[in-house]
Coordinates of N, CA, C and O in Angstrom, one line a residue:
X23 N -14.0 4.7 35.2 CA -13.1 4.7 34.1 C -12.7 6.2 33.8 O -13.5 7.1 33.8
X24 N -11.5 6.3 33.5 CA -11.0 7.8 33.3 C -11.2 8.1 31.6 O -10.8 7.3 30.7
X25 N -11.8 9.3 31.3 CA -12.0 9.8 30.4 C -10.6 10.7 29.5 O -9.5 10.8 29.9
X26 N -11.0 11.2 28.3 CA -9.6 11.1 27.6 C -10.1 12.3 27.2 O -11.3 12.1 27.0
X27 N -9.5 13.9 26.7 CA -10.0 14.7 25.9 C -9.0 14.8 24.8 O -7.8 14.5 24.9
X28 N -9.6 15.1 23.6 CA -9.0 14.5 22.3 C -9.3 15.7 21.2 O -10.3 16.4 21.0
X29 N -7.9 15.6 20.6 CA -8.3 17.0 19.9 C -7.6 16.2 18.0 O -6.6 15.6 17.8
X30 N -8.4 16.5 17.2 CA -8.3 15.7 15.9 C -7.7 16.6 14.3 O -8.3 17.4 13.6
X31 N -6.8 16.4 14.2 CA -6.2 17.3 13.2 C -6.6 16.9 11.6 O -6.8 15.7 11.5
X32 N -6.8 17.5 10.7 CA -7.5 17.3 9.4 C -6.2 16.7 8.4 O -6.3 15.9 7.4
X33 N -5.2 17.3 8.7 CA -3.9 17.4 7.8 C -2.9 16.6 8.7 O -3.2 16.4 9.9
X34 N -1.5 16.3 7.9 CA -0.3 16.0 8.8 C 0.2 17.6 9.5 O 0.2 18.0 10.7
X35 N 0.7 18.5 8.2 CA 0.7 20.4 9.0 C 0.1 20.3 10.0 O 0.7 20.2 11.1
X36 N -1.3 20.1 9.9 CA -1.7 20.5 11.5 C -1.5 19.7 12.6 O -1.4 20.1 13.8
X37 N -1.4 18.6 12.4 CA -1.3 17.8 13.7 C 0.2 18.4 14.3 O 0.5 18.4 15.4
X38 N 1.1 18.9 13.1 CA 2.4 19.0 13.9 C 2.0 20.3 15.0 O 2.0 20.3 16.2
X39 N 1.6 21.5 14.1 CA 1.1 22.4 15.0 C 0.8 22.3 16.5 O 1.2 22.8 17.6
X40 N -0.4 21.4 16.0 CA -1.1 21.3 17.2 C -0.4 20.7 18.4 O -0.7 21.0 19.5
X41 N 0.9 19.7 18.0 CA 1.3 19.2 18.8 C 2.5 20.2 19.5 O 3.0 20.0 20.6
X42 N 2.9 21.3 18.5 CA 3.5 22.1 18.9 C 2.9 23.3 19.9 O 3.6 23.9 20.7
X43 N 1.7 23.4 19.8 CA 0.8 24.4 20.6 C 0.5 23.8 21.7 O 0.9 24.3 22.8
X44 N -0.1 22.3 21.6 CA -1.0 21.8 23.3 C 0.2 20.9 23.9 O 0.2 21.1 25.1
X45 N 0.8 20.3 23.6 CA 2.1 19.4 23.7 C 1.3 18.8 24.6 O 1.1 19.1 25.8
X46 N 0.3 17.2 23.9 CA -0.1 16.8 24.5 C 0.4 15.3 24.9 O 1.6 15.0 24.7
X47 N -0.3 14.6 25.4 CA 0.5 13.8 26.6 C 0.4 12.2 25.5 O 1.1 11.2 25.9
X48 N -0.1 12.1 24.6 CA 0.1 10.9 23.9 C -0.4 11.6 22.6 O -1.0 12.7 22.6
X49 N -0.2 10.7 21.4 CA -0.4 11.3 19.9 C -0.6 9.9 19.6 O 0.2 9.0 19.8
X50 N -2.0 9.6 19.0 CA -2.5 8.6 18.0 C -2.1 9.4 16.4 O -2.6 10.4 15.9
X51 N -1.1 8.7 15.9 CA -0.8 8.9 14.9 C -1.4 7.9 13.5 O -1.4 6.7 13.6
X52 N -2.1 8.7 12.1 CA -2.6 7.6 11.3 C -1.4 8.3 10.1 O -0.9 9.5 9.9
X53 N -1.2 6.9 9.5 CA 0.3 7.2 8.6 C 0.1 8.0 7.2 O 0.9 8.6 6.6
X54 N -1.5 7.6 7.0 CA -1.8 8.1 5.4 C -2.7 9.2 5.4 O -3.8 9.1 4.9
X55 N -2.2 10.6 6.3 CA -2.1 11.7 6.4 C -2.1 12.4 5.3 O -1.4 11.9 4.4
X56 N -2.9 13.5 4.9 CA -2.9 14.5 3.6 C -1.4 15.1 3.9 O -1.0 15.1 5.0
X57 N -0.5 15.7 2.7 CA 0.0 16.1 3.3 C 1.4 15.7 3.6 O 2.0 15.1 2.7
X58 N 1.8 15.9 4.7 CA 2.8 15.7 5.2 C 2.3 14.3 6.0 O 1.6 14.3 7.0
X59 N 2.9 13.3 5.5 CA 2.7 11.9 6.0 C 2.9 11.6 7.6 O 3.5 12.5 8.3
X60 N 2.3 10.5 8.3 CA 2.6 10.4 9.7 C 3.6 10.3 10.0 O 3.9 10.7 11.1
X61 N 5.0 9.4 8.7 CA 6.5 9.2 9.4 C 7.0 10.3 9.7 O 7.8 10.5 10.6
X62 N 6.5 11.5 8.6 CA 7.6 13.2 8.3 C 7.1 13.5 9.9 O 7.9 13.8 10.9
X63 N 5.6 13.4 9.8 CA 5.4 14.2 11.3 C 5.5 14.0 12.9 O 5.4 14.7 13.9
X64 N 6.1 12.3 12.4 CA 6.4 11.6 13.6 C 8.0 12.1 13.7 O 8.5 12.4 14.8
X65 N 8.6 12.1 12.7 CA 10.1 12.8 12.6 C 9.9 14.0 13.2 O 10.4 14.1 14.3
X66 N 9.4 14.9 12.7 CA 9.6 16.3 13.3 C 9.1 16.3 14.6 O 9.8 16.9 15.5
X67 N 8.0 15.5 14.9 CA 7.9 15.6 16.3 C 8.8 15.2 17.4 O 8.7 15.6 18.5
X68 N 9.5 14.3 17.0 CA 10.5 13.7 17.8 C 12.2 14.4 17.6 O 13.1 14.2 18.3
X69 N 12.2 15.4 16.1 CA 13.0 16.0 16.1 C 13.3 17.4 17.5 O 14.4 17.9 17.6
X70 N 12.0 17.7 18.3 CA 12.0 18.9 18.8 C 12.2 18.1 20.3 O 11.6 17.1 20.7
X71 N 13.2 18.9 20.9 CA 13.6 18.6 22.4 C 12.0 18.9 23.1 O 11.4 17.8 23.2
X72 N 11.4 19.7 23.3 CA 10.1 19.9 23.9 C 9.0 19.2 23.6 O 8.0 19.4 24.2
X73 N 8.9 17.9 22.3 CA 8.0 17.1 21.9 C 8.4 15.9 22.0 O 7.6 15.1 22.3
X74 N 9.6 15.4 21.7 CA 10.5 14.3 22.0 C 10.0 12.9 22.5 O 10.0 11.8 22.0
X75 N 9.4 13.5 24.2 CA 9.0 12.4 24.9 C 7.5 12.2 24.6 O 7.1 11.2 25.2
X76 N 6.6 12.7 23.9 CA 5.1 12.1 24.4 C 5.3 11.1 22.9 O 5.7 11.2 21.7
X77 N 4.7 10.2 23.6 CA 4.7 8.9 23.1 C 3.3 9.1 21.6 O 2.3 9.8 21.6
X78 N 3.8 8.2 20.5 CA 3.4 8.6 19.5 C 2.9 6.8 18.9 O 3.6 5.9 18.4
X79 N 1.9 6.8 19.1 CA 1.6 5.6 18.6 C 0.6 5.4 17.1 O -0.6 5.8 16.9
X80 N 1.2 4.8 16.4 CA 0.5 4.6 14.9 C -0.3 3.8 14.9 O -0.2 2.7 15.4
X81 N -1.6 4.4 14.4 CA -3.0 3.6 14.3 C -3.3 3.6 12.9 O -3.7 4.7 12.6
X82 N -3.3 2.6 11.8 CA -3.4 2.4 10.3 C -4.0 1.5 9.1 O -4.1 0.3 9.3
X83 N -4.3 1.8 8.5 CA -4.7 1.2 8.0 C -4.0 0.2 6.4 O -4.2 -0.7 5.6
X84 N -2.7 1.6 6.8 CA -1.4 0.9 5.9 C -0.6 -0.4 6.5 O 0.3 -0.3 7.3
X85 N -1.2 -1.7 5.8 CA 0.0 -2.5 6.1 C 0.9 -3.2 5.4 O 1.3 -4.4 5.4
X86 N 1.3 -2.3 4.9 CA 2.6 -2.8 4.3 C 3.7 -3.6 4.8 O 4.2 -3.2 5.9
X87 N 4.3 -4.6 4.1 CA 5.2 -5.2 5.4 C 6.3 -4.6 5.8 O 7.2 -5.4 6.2
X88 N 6.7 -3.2 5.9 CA 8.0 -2.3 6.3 C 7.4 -1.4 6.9 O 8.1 -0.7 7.6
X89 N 5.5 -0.9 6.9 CA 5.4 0.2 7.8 C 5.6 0.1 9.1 O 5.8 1.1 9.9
X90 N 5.6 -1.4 9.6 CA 6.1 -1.5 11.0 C 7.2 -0.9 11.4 O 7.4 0.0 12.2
X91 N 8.2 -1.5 10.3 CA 9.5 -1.1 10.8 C 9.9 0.9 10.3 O 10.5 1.8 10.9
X92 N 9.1 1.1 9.2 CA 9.4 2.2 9.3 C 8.7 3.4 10.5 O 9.3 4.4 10.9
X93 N 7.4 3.0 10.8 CA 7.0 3.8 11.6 C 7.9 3.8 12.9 O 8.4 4.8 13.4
X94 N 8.2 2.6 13.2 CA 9.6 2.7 14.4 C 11.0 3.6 13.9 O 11.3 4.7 14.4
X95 N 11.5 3.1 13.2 CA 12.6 4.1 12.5 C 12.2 5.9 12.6 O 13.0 6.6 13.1
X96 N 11.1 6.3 12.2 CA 10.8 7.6 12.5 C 10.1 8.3 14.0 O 9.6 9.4 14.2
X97 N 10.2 7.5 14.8 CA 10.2 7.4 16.1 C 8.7 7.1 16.9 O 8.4 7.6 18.0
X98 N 8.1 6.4 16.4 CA 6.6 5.7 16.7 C 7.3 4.8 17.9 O 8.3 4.3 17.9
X99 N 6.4 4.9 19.0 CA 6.6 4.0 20.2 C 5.8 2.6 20.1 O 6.1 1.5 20.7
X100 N 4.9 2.8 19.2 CA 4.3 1.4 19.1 C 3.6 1.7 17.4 O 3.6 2.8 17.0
X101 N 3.0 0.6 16.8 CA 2.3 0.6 15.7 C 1.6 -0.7 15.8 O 2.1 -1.8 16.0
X102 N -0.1 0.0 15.5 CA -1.1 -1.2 14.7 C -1.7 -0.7 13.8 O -2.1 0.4 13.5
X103 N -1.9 -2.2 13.1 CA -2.6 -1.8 11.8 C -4.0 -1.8 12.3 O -4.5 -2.2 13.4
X104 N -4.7 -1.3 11.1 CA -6.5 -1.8 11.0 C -6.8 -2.5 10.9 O -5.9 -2.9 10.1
X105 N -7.8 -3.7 11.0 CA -8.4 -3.7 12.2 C -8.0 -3.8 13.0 O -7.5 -4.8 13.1
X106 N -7.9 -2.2 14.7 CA -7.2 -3.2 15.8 C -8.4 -3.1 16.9 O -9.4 -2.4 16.7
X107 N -8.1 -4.0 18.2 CA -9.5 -4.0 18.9 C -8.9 -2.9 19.6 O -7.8 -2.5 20.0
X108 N -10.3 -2.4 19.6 CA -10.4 -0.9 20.8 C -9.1 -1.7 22.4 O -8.1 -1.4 23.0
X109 N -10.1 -2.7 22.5 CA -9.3 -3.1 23.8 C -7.6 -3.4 24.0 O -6.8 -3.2 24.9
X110 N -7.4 -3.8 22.8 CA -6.0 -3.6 22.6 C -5.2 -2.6 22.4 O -4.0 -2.6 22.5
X111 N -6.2 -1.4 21.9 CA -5.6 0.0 21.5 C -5.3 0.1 23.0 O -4.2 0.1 23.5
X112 N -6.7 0.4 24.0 CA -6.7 0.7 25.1 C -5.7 0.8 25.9 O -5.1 1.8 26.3
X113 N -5.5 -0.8 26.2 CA -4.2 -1.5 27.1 C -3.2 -0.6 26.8 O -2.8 0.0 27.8
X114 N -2.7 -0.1 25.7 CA -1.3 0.3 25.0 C -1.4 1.4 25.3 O -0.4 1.9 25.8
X115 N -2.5 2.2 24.9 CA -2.9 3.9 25.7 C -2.9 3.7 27.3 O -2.6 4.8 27.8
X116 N -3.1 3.1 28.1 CA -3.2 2.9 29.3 C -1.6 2.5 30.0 O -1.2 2.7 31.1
X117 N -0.9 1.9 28.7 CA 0.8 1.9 28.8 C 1.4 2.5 29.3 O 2.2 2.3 30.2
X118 N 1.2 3.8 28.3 CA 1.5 5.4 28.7 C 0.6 6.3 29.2 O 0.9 7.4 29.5
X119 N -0.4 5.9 29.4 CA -0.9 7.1 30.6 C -2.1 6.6 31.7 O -3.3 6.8 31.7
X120 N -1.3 6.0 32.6 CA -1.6 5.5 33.7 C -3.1 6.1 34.3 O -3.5 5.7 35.4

Protein backbone atom coordinates (compact mmCIF):
# COMPACT_ATOMS: atom_id res chain seq x y z
CA UNK A 1 0.00 0.00 0.00
CA UNK A 2 1.38 3.44 -0.93
CA UNK A 3 1.86 5.86 1.76
CA UNK A 4 0.74 9.61 1.59
CA UNK A 5 2.87 12.60 3.20
CA UNK A 6 0.56 15.22 4.61
CA UNK A 7 1.05 18.49 5.73
CA UNK A 8 -2.00 20.14 8.03
CA UNK A 9 -2.79 23.84 8.16
CA UNK A 10 -4.23 25.49 11.42
CA UNK A 11 -6.17 28.43 9.57
CA UNK A 12 -7.92 28.86 6.02
CA UNK A 13 -4.58 31.95 5.44
CA UNK A 14 -2.48 29.15 5.90
CA UNK A 15 -3.64 26.35 4.00
CA UNK A 16 -3.69 28.92 1.02
CA UNK A 17 -0.10 29.60 1.68
CA UNK A 18 0.88 26.48 1.96
CA UNK A 19 -0.75 25.45 -1.05
CA UNK A 20 0.90 28.34 -2.65
CA UNK A 21 4.51 27.18 -1.37
CA UNK A 22 4.33 23.11 -1.75
CA UNK A 23 1.72 23.04 -4.67
CA UNK A 24 0.69 19.86 -3.60
CA UNK A 25 -0.83 17.11 -5.56
CA UNK A 26 -4.40 16.84 -3.84
CA UNK A 27 -5.93 19.27 -0.99
CA UNK A 28 -8.45 17.70 1.70
CA UNK A 29 -10.31 20.68 2.20
CA UNK A 30 -12.60 21.14 5.69
CA UNK A 31 -15.22 24.09 5.09
CA UNK A 32 -15.52 25.47 8.70
CA UNK A 33 -12.01 26.80 8.66
CA UNK A 34 -10.87 29.73 11.15
CA UNK A 35 -10.66 32.46 9.18
CA UNK A 36 -10.91 32.45 5.76
CA UNK A 37 -13.54 29.67 5.06
CA UNK A 38 -12.86 26.49 2.78
CA UNK A 39 -15.18 27.99 -0.19
CA UNK A 40 -12.88 31.62 -0.16
CA UNK A 41 -9.84 29.28 -0.09
CA UNK A 42 -11.08 26.77 -2.52
CA UNK A 43 -11.84 30.07 -4.77
CA UNK A 44 -8.46 31.51 -4.48
CA UNK A 45 -6.95 28.33 -5.02
CA UNK A 46 -8.61 27.65 -8.12
CA UNK A 47 -8.37 31.33 -8.90
CA UNK A 48 -4.32 30.93 -9.53
CA UNK A 49 -3.29 29.34 -13.03
CA UNK A 50 -0.33 27.36 -11.06
CA UNK A 51 -2.94 25.85 -8.41
CA UNK A 52 -5.95 25.43 -10.60
CA UNK A 53 -5.47 21.72 -11.36
CA UNK A 54 -4.76 19.85 -7.98
CA UNK A 55 -7.83 18.48 -7.09
CA UNK A 56 -9.57 19.84 -3.98
CA UNK A 57 -11.79 17.70 -2.14
CA UNK A 58 -14.18 18.79 0.88
CA UNK A 59 -14.15 16.78 3.94
CA UNK A 60 -17.00 18.28 6.58
CA UNK A 61 -18.78 18.25 8.89
CA UNK A 62 -21.09 21.05 7.58
CA UNK A 63 -24.22 19.69 6.06
CA UNK A 64 -26.17 21.92 5.15
CA UNK A 65 -28.29 21.24 2.17
CA UNK A 66 -26.39 23.87 -0.37
CA UNK A 67 -22.84 23.09 1.00
CA UNK A 68 -22.74 20.47 -1.69
CA UNK A 69 -23.70 22.59 -4.21
CA UNK A 70 -21.72 25.45 -2.93
CA UNK A 71 -18.56 23.69 -2.31
CA UNK A 72 -18.77 22.69 -6.19
CA UNK A 73 -19.58 26.29 -7.25
CA UNK A 74 -16.24 27.44 -5.58
CA UNK A 75 -14.36 24.83 -7.35
CA UNK A 76 -14.30 21.53 -5.00
CA UNK A 77 -13.88 18.37 -7.22
CA UNK A 78 -15.84 16.29 -4.91
CA UNK A 79 -17.51 16.91 -1.33
CA UNK A 80 -18.42 14.59 1.79
CA UNK A 81 -19.84 15.26 4.78
CA UNK A 82 -19.01 13.69 8.28
CA UNK A 83 -19.35 10.84 8.97
CA UNK A 84 -17.55 9.59 5.83
CA UNK A 85 -15.85 5.92 5.71
CA UNK A 86 -12.12 6.20 5.49
CA UNK A 87 -12.69 3.68 2.65
CA UNK A 88 -14.77 5.75 0.72
CA UNK A 89 -12.50 8.83 1.32
CA UNK A 90 -9.80 6.44 0.06
CA UNK A 91 -11.34 5.21 -3.24
CA UNK A 92 -11.87 9.09 -4.11
CA UNK A 93 -8.15 9.99 -3.09
CA UNK A 94 -7.00 7.08 -5.10
CA UNK A 95 -9.32 8.81 -8.02
CA UNK A 96 -6.84 11.35 -8.26
CA UNK A 97 -3.74 9.97 -7.33
CA UNK A 98 -3.22 6.76 -8.84
Amino acid sequence: MRGYKTLQAKDGMEGFEMAREHHPDLILMDIGLPGLDGFEVTRRIKARDELRKIPVIAVTSHAMSDDNTRALEAGCDAYFSKPVSPRTLLDKIREYLP
